[in-house]
mmCIF file of C-alpha atoms in Angstrom:
data_model
loop_
_atom_site.group_PDB
_atom_site.id
_atom_site.type_symbol
_atom_site.label_atom_id
_atom_site.label_comp_id
_atom_site.label_asym_id
_atom_site.label_seq_id
_atom_site.Cartn_x
_atom_site.Cartn_y
_atom_site.Cartn_z
ATOM 1 C CA MET A 1 0.000 0.000 0.000
ATOM 2 C CA GLY A 2 1.388 3.405 -0.961
ATOM 3 C CA VAL A 3 1.642 6.509 1.183
ATOM 4 C CA ALA A 4 -1.596 7.882 -0.279
ATOM 5 C CA GLY A 5 -3.419 4.638 0.573
ATOM 6 C CA ARG A 6 -2.148 4.642 4.143
ATOM 7 C CA ARG A 7 -3.244 8.279 4.571
ATOM 8 C CA GLN A 8 -6.698 7.490 3.204
ATOM 9 C CA GLY A 9 -7.009 4.506 5.565
ATOM 10 C CA ALA A 10 -5.945 6.651 8.522
ATOM 11 C CA ARG A 11 -8.560 9.249 7.621
ATOM 12 C CA LYS A 12 -11.273 6.535 7.534
ATOM 13 C CA THR A 13 -10.135 5.220 10.920
ATOM 14 C CA ASP A 14 -10.171 8.713 12.433
ATOM 15 C CA HIS A 15 -13.608 9.352 10.948
ATOM 16 C CA PHE A 16 -14.925 6.075 12.435
ATOM 17 C CA LYS A 17 -13.510 6.960 15.871
ATOM 18 C CA GLU A 18 -15.098 10.403 15.654
ATOM 19 C CA GLN A 19 -18.521 8.922 14.857
ATOM 20 C CA LEU A 20 -18.138 6.351 17.635
ATOM 21 C CA MET A 21 -17.342 9.064 20.177
ATOM 22 C CA LYS A 22 -20.380 11.026 19.049
ATOM 23 C CA ALA A 23 -22.565 7.952 19.494
ATOM 24 C CA LYS A 24 -21.418 7.188 23.047
ATOM 25 C CA PRO A 25 -23.571 9.821 24.809
ATOM 26 C CA ILE A 26 -26.680 8.491 23.043
ATOM 27 C CA THR A 27 -25.824 4.927 24.078
ATOM 28 C CA LEU A 28 -25.316 6.001 27.697
ATOM 29 C CA LEU A 29 -28.579 7.936 27.798
ATOM 30 C CA LEU A 30 -30.767 5.051 26.678
ATOM 31 C CA PRO A 31 -30.742 3.174 30.023
ATOM 32 C CA MET A 32 -31.531 6.437 31.841
ATOM 33 C CA LEU A 33 -34.492 7.149 29.579
ATOM 34 C CA LEU A 34 -35.796 3.649 30.155
ATOM 35 C CA LEU A 35 -35.747 4.271 33.905
ATOM 36 C CA LEU A 36 -37.859 7.440 33.676
ATOM 37 C CA PRO A 37 -41.639 6.950 34.150
ATOM 38 C CA ALA A 38 -43.729 7.676 31.096
ATOM 39 C CA LEU A 39 -45.814 10.811 31.618
ATOM 40 C CA PRO A 40 -48.913 9.389 29.904
ATOM 41 C CA ALA A 41 -48.678 6.386 32.231
ATOM 42 C CA LEU A 42 -48.662 8.648 35.287
ATOM 43 C CA ALA A 43 -51.711 10.541 34.049
ATOM 44 C CA GLY A 44 -53.342 7.229 33.173
ATOM 45 C CA GLN A 45 -53.045 6.082 36.784
ATOM 46 C CA CYS A 46 -55.453 8.819 37.838
ATOM 47 C CA ASP A 47 -57.770 8.300 34.859
ATOM 48 C CA ASP A 48 -57.902 4.531 35.402
ATOM 49 C CA ASN A 49 -58.806 4.943 39.084
ATOM 50 C CA PHE A 50 -61.689 7.306 38.341
ATOM 51 C CA SER A 51 -65.183 6.021 39.083
ATOM 52 C CA LYS A 52 -68.757 7.281 39.213
ATOM 53 C CA LYS A 53 -71.557 5.942 41.380
ATOM 54 C CA GLY A 54 -75.219 6.914 41.498
ATOM 55 C CA ASN A 55 -77.126 9.241 39.194
ATOM 56 C CA ALA A 56 -78.667 12.690 38.991
ATOM 57 C CA LEU A 57 -81.911 11.564 40.646
ATOM 58 C CA SER A 58 -80.341 10.083 43.769
ATOM 59 C CA GLY A 59 -77.101 12.055 43.767
ATOM 60 C CA ALA A 60 -73.791 10.938 42.312
ATOM 61 C CA GLU A 61 -70.310 10.297 43.686
ATOM 62 C CA TYR A 62 -67.147 10.871 41.669
ATOM 63 C CA SER A 63 -63.807 9.628 42.964
ATOM 64 C CA THR A 64 -60.254 8.838 41.957
ATOM 65 C CA SER A 65 -56.813 8.356 43.503
ATOM 66 C CA TYR A 66 -53.193 8.962 42.617
ATOM 67 C CA LYS A 67 -50.007 7.595 44.191
ATOM 68 C CA VAL A 68 -46.717 9.463 44.469
ATOM 69 C CA ALA A 69 -43.722 7.630 45.903
ATOM 70 C CA GLY A 70 -41.973 9.544 48.679
ATOM 71 C CA LEU A 71 -44.974 11.763 49.457
ATOM 72 C CA SER A 72 -45.815 12.190 53.145
ATOM 73 C CA VAL A 73 -49.318 12.794 54.470
ATOM 74 C CA PRO A 74 -48.702 16.401 55.695
ATOM 75 C CA SER A 75 -46.977 17.328 52.441
ATOM 76 C CA ALA A 76 -49.811 15.850 50.365
ATOM 77 C CA ILE A 77 -52.481 17.782 52.266
ATOM 78 C CA GLY A 78 -50.467 21.007 52.112
ATOM 79 C CA GLN A 79 -49.879 20.692 48.381
ATOM 80 C CA MET A 80 -53.548 19.914 47.677
ATOM 81 C CA ARG A 81 -54.632 22.868 49.822
ATOM 82 C CA ASN A 82 -52.426 25.257 47.856
ATOM 83 C CA LEU A 83 -53.556 23.833 44.519
ATOM 84 C CA ALA A 84 -57.177 24.297 45.584
ATOM 85 C CA ILE A 85 -56.584 27.889 46.678
ATOM 86 C CA ALA A 86 -54.926 28.632 43.336
ATOM 87 C CA ASP A 87 -58.041 27.260 41.605
ATOM 88 C CA GLY A 88 -60.327 29.531 43.639
ATOM 89 C CA MET A 89 -61.722 26.824 45.914
ATOM 90 C CA ASP A 90 -62.547 27.354 49.590
ATOM 91 C CA VAL A 91 -60.752 25.355 52.296
ATOM 92 C CA LEU A 92 -63.413 24.389 54.845
ATOM 93 C CA ASP A 93 -61.324 22.067 57.000
ATOM 94 C CA GLU A 94 -57.723 20.877 57.034
ATOM 95 C CA SER A 95 -56.033 18.167 59.115
ATOM 96 C CA PRO A 96 -52.473 17.596 57.824
ATOM 97 C CA ASP A 97 -51.580 15.029 60.483
ATOM 98 C CA SER A 98 -54.642 12.832 59.994
ATOM 99 C CA GLY A 99 -54.563 13.303 56.220
ATOM 100 C CA SER A 100 -57.915 14.935 55.496
ATOM 101 C CA LEU A 101 -58.944 18.063 53.639
ATOM 102 C CA LEU A 102 -62.413 19.421 52.886
ATOM 103 C CA LEU A 103 -62.678 21.749 49.909
ATOM 104 C CA GLU A 104 -65.606 23.499 48.309
ATOM 105 C CA GLU A 105 -66.258 24.908 44.890
ATOM 106 C CA PRO A 106 -68.155 28.101 45.805
ATOM 107 C CA ALA A 107 -71.816 28.380 44.916
ATOM 108 C CA ASN A 108 -72.775 30.455 41.901
ATOM 109 C CA LEU A 109 -75.833 31.047 39.744
ATOM 110 C CA ALA A 110 -75.382 27.646 38.077
ATOM 111 C CA HIS A 111 -74.965 25.452 41.168
ATOM 112 C CA LYS A 112 -74.786 25.341 44.936
ATOM 113 C CA GLY A 113 -71.485 24.757 46.705
ATOM 114 C CA LEU A 114 -69.798 21.490 45.682
ATOM 115 C CA GLN A 115 -67.721 19.843 48.394
ATOM 116 C CA VAL A 116 -64.645 17.756 47.642
ATOM 117 C CA TYR A 117 -63.100 15.403 50.201
ATOM 118 C CA VAL A 118 -59.353 14.761 49.987
ATOM 119 C CA THR A 119 -57.568 12.041 51.947
ATOM 120 C CA ALA A 120 -53.898 11.087 52.031
ATOM 121 C CA LYS A 121 -52.230 7.843 53.139
ATOM 122 C CA PRO A 122 -48.660 7.165 54.341
ATOM 123 C CA ASP A 123 -47.858 5.197 51.169
ATOM 124 C CA GLY A 124 -48.283 8.357 49.058
ATOM 125 C CA THR A 125 -51.824 7.645 47.841
ATOM 126 C CA VAL A 126 -54.071 10.705 47.633
ATOM 127 C CA SER A 127 -57.800 10.288 46.973
ATOM 128 C CA MET A 128 -60.514 12.735 45.960
ATOM 129 C CA LEU A 129 -64.274 12.313 46.359
ATOM 130 C CA MET A 130 -66.996 14.686 45.209
ATOM 131 C CA LYS A 131 -70.697 14.220 45.865
ATOM 132 C CA THR A 132 -73.402 16.013 43.913
ATOM 133 C CA ARG A 133 -76.839 16.787 45.267
ATOM 134 C CA ARG A 134 -80.020 15.091 44.152
ATOM 135 C CA GLY A 135 -81.219 16.621 40.912
ATOM 136 C CA ALA A 136 -77.769 17.947 39.991
ATOM 137 C CA PHE A 137 -76.147 16.865 36.741
ATOM 138 C CA GLY A 138 -72.391 16.392 36.486
ATOM 139 C CA ASN A 139 -70.085 15.943 33.515
ATOM 140 C CA ALA A 140 -68.010 12.879 34.418
ATOM 141 C CA ASP A 141 -65.307 13.620 31.843
ATOM 142 C CA GLY A 142 -64.958 17.198 33.035
ATOM 143 C CA ILE A 143 -64.857 16.185 36.703
ATOM 144 C CA ARG A 144 -62.236 13.498 36.013
ATOM 145 C CA SER A 145 -60.138 15.992 34.081
ATOM 146 C CA GLU A 146 -60.208 18.574 36.889
ATOM 147 C CA MET A 147 -59.463 16.018 39.610
ATOM 148 C CA CYS A 148 -56.536 14.528 37.712
ATOM 149 C CA LYS A 149 -55.248 17.984 36.832
ATOM 150 C CA MET A 150 -54.802 18.643 40.558
ATOM 151 C CA LEU A 151 -53.540 15.215 41.583
ATOM 152 C CA THR A 152 -50.908 14.910 38.862
ATOM 153 C CA GLN A 153 -49.278 18.128 40.092
ATOM 154 C CA LEU A 154 -48.306 16.476 43.389
ATOM 155 C CA LYS A 155 -44.570 16.133 44.014
ATOM 156 C CA PRO A 156 -42.629 13.870 46.406
ATOM 157 C CA GLY A 157 -41.937 15.508 49.748
ATOM 158 C CA LYS A 158 -41.783 14.832 53.471
ATOM 159 C CA ALA A 159 -42.020 18.227 55.158
ATOM 160 C CA PRO A 160 -45.304 20.125 55.631
ATOM 161 C CA VAL A 161 -46.000 22.738 52.964
ATOM 162 C CA ALA A 162 -46.465 26.400 53.905
ATOM 163 C CA ARG A 163 -49.772 27.979 52.982
ATOM 164 C CA ALA A 164 -49.615 29.775 49.656
ATOM 165 C CA ALA A 165 -49.997 33.538 49.582
ATOM 166 C CA VAL A 166 -53.553 34.565 48.807
ATOM 167 C CA LYS A 167 -54.116 36.777 45.789
ATOM 168 C CA PRO A 168 -56.624 39.593 46.468
ATOM 169 C CA ILE A 169 -60.030 39.150 44.867
ATOM 170 C CA GLU A 170 -61.338 42.170 42.971
ATOM 171 C CA ILE A 171 -64.977 42.649 43.952
ATOM 172 C CA GLN A 172 -67.763 45.164 44.516
ATOM 173 C CA ALA A 173 -69.130 45.422 48.060
ATOM 174 C CA THR A 174 -72.656 44.668 46.852
ATOM 175 C CA ALA A 175 -71.416 41.567 45.000
ATOM 176 C CA LEU A 176 -69.590 40.310 48.098
ATOM 177 C CA ALA A 177 -72.755 40.767 50.166
ATOM 178 C CA THR A 178 -74.757 38.789 47.610
ATOM 179 C CA ASP A 179 -72.126 36.039 47.602
ATOM 180 C CA ILE A 180 -72.143 35.763 51.395
ATOM 181 C CA GLU A 181 -75.943 35.719 51.522
ATOM 182 C CA ARG A 182 -76.030 32.956 48.901
ATOM 183 C CA GLN A 183 -73.486 30.858 50.786
ATOM 184 C CA GLY A 184 -75.402 31.275 54.033
ATOM 185 C CA VAL A 185 -78.840 30.278 52.764
ATOM 186 C CA GLU A 186 -78.468 26.684 53.948
ATOM 187 C CA ASN A 187 -76.183 27.212 56.945
ATOM 188 C CA SER A 188 -75.216 30.672 58.164
ATOM 189 C CA ALA A 189 -72.837 29.129 60.719
ATOM 190 C CA ALA A 190 -70.620 28.018 57.825
ATOM 191 C CA ILE A 191 -70.108 31.544 56.469
ATOM 192 C CA ASP A 192 -67.000 32.247 58.556
ATOM 193 C CA VAL A 193 -65.537 28.863 57.627
ATOM 194 C CA ARG A 194 -65.983 29.532 53.914
ATOM 195 C CA PHE A 195 -64.662 33.093 53.886
ATOM 196 C CA ALA A 196 -61.985 33.031 56.611
ATOM 197 C CA GLY A 197 -58.705 34.562 55.465
ATOM 198 C CA LYS A 198 -59.927 35.692 52.051
ATOM 199 C CA VAL A 199 -58.351 38.922 50.875
ATOM 200 C CA TYR A 200 -60.255 41.450 48.779
ATOM 201 C CA ASN A 201 -59.675 44.611 46.820
ATOM 202 C CA ILE A 202 -63.176 45.843 47.450
ATOM 203 C CA LYS A 203 -64.929 48.783 45.803
ATOM 204 C CA GLY A 204 -68.039 50.579 46.946
ATOM 205 C CA VAL A 205 -69.630 53.756 48.257
ATOM 206 C CA ASN A 206 -69.185 55.121 51.765
ATOM 207 C CA LYS A 207 -72.215 54.971 54.072
ATOM 208 C CA GLY A 208 -70.554 56.301 57.206
ATOM 209 C CA VAL A 209 -67.473 56.444 59.433
ATOM 210 C CA ALA A 210 -67.312 55.320 63.064
ATOM 211 C CA GLY A 211 -64.713 54.401 65.670
ATOM 212 C CA LYS A 212 -61.799 56.467 66.903
ATOM 213 C CA LYS A 213 -58.306 57.522 65.887
ATOM 214 C CA GLY A 214 -56.201 54.486 65.087
ATOM 215 C CA ALA A 215 -59.291 52.278 64.875
ATOM 216 C CA PHE A 216 -61.710 53.864 62.417
ATOM 217 C CA GLU A 217 -64.493 51.840 60.808
ATOM 218 C CA LEU A 218 -65.840 52.501 57.322
ATOM 219 C CA TYR A 219 -69.277 51.256 56.288
ATOM 220 C CA PHE A 220 -70.230 50.362 52.726
ATOM 221 C CA ASP A 221 -73.515 51.503 51.229
ATOM 222 C CA MET A 222 -75.269 48.280 50.236
ATOM 223 C CA ASN A 223 -77.892 50.033 48.115
ATOM 224 C CA PRO A 224 -76.003 53.011 46.701
ATOM 225 C CA SER A 225 -77.723 55.813 44.857
ATOM 226 C CA LEU A 226 -77.207 56.120 41.125
ATOM 227 C CA VAL A 227 -75.918 59.626 41.869
ATOM 228 C CA PRO A 228 -73.867 59.243 45.092
ATOM 229 C CA GLY A 229 -73.581 62.443 47.108
ATOM 230 C CA PHE A 230 -76.592 64.054 45.447
ATOM 231 C CA VAL A 231 -79.451 61.563 45.744
ATOM 232 C CA PRO A 232 -79.691 59.733 49.106
ATOM 233 C CA SER A 233 -79.397 55.957 49.070
ATOM 234 C CA LYS A 234 -82.075 53.713 50.520
ATOM 235 C CA SER A 235 -81.556 50.996 53.115
ATOM 236 C CA ARG A 236 -83.509 47.758 53.014
ATOM 237 C CA ARG A 237 -84.733 46.198 56.223
ATOM 238 C CA GLY A 238 -82.703 43.110 57.121
ATOM 239 C CA GLU A 239 -80.104 43.654 54.398
ATOM 240 C CA LEU A 240 -76.601 42.340 54.978
ATOM 241 C CA ARG A 241 -74.066 45.111 55.596
ATOM 242 C CA ILE A 242 -70.275 45.272 55.294
ATOM 243 C CA ALA A 243 -67.894 47.291 57.472
ATOM 244 C CA CYS A 244 -64.118 47.643 57.292
ATOM 245 C CA ARG A 245 -61.814 48.125 60.304
ATOM 246 C CA MET A 246 -59.025 50.386 59.122
ATOM 247 C CA MET A 247 -55.358 49.904 59.966
ATOM 248 C CA PRO A 248 -53.911 52.367 62.540
ATOM 249 C CA ASP A 249 -52.005 54.258 59.834
ATOM 250 C CA GLN A 250 -55.173 54.905 57.804
ATOM 251 C CA ASN A 251 -56.507 57.827 59.883
ATOM 252 C CA ALA A 252 -56.182 60.362 57.073
ATOM 253 C CA TYR A 253 -58.077 58.146 54.626
ATOM 254 C CA ALA A 254 -60.941 57.625 57.090
ATOM 255 C CA LEU A 255 -61.176 61.268 58.223
ATOM 256 C CA ALA A 256 -61.316 62.519 54.637
ATOM 257 C CA MET A 257 -64.216 60.206 53.768
ATOM 258 C CA ARG A 258 -67.742 61.622 53.355
ATOM 259 C CA ASN A 259 -71.066 59.904 52.742
ATOM 260 C CA GLY A 260 -71.380 59.044 49.065
ATOM 261 C CA ASP A 261 -67.616 59.038 48.441
ATOM 262 C CA LYS A 262 -66.227 56.097 46.511
ATOM 263 C CA MET A 263 -64.047 53.665 48.460
ATOM 264 C CA TYR A 264 -61.447 51.194 47.226
ATOM 265 C CA LEU A 265 -59.903 49.136 50.023
ATOM 266 C CA ASN A 266 -57.606 46.168 50.459
ATOM 267 C CA ALA A 267 -59.173 44.083 53.230
ATOM 268 C CA THR A 268 -59.229 40.637 54.824
ATOM 269 C CA TYR A 269 -62.413 38.841 55.852
ATOM 270 C CA ASP A 270 -62.788 38.767 59.641
ATOM 271 C CA HIS A 271 -66.195 37.471 60.736
ATOM 272 C CA TYR A 272 -69.963 37.655 60.309
ATOM 273 C CA ASP A 273 -72.134 39.050 63.109
ATOM 274 C CA GLU A 274 -75.417 37.257 62.505
ATOM 275 C CA SER A 275 -77.321 39.226 65.147
ATOM 276 C CA SER A 276 -76.745 42.512 63.304
ATOM 277 C CA TYR A 277 -76.419 41.140 59.741
ATOM 278 C CA LEU A 278 -72.964 42.707 59.598
ATOM 279 C CA VAL A 279 -69.833 41.369 57.897
ATOM 280 C CA TRP A 280 -66.582 42.669 59.352
ATOM 281 C CA LEU A 281 -63.435 43.075 57.264
ATOM 282 C CA LYS A 282 -60.083 43.780 58.931
ATOM 283 C CA ASN A 283 -56.608 45.161 58.139
ATOM 284 C CA CYS A 284 -58.185 47.615 55.718
ATOM 285 C CA ARG A 285 -56.084 50.041 53.695
ATOM 286 C CA GLY A 286 -57.066 52.535 51.058
ATOM 287 C CA ILE A 287 -55.932 51.767 47.514
ATOM 288 C CA GLN A 288 -54.951 54.760 45.424
#
């Protein structure tokens, strides 16, 4: 073989080595990819466990479960609580140690409140159960999709999960009053449970100022005039009212307020005084 032939053979050998080196990472990655769980299989676990019992006439039950290795009971409950809050659901009861969580999809014009029971087991299994009332129709596919959407977001973890920060809800004072009245139709004692800790950016019209320096109280007009400040508003007997306890540094805002003035406050739900039909909001601050 001549010099040219040997050079050509060397180039082929070098080219083969180069291709082999390029192929090595792919070969090494294959076993790792085989060890990773298939995402459709994980989602399928929740879908396969979904079941429906009953019917619209007698009331139906929808349930499913999902297992996450390395997930403790407190972590599971904390994660599900935060996922529910992010979806706008109310947390009615929470027991991280015993592994139970009671959620509720708030009532609206289309349906009454829908409660969802969540339980967690030490082996990482988290279950969801929703019951519908007699005469209520549910879309099984839609319910399964929403349940699995929450469950498949769970991550392994041992430590309890801190409560997620609550995003303020933009709302009119009259709309909040209507919402609270609707929620309390069946059980007024549950109002505080449903609304506890909710934060609002609430708009309305001033009905009056009470209290003292460092602890002023602003009252919302629940039946405001179409021309605030010029045409007096009318109060309805037995109507639910809303009042806001201002923060100590909000003296100027409260003292400058006159009947009929518009108010825009950041506030946190405090409690409902059933004897006076009065909802109290706390930690109130004026929003510019």
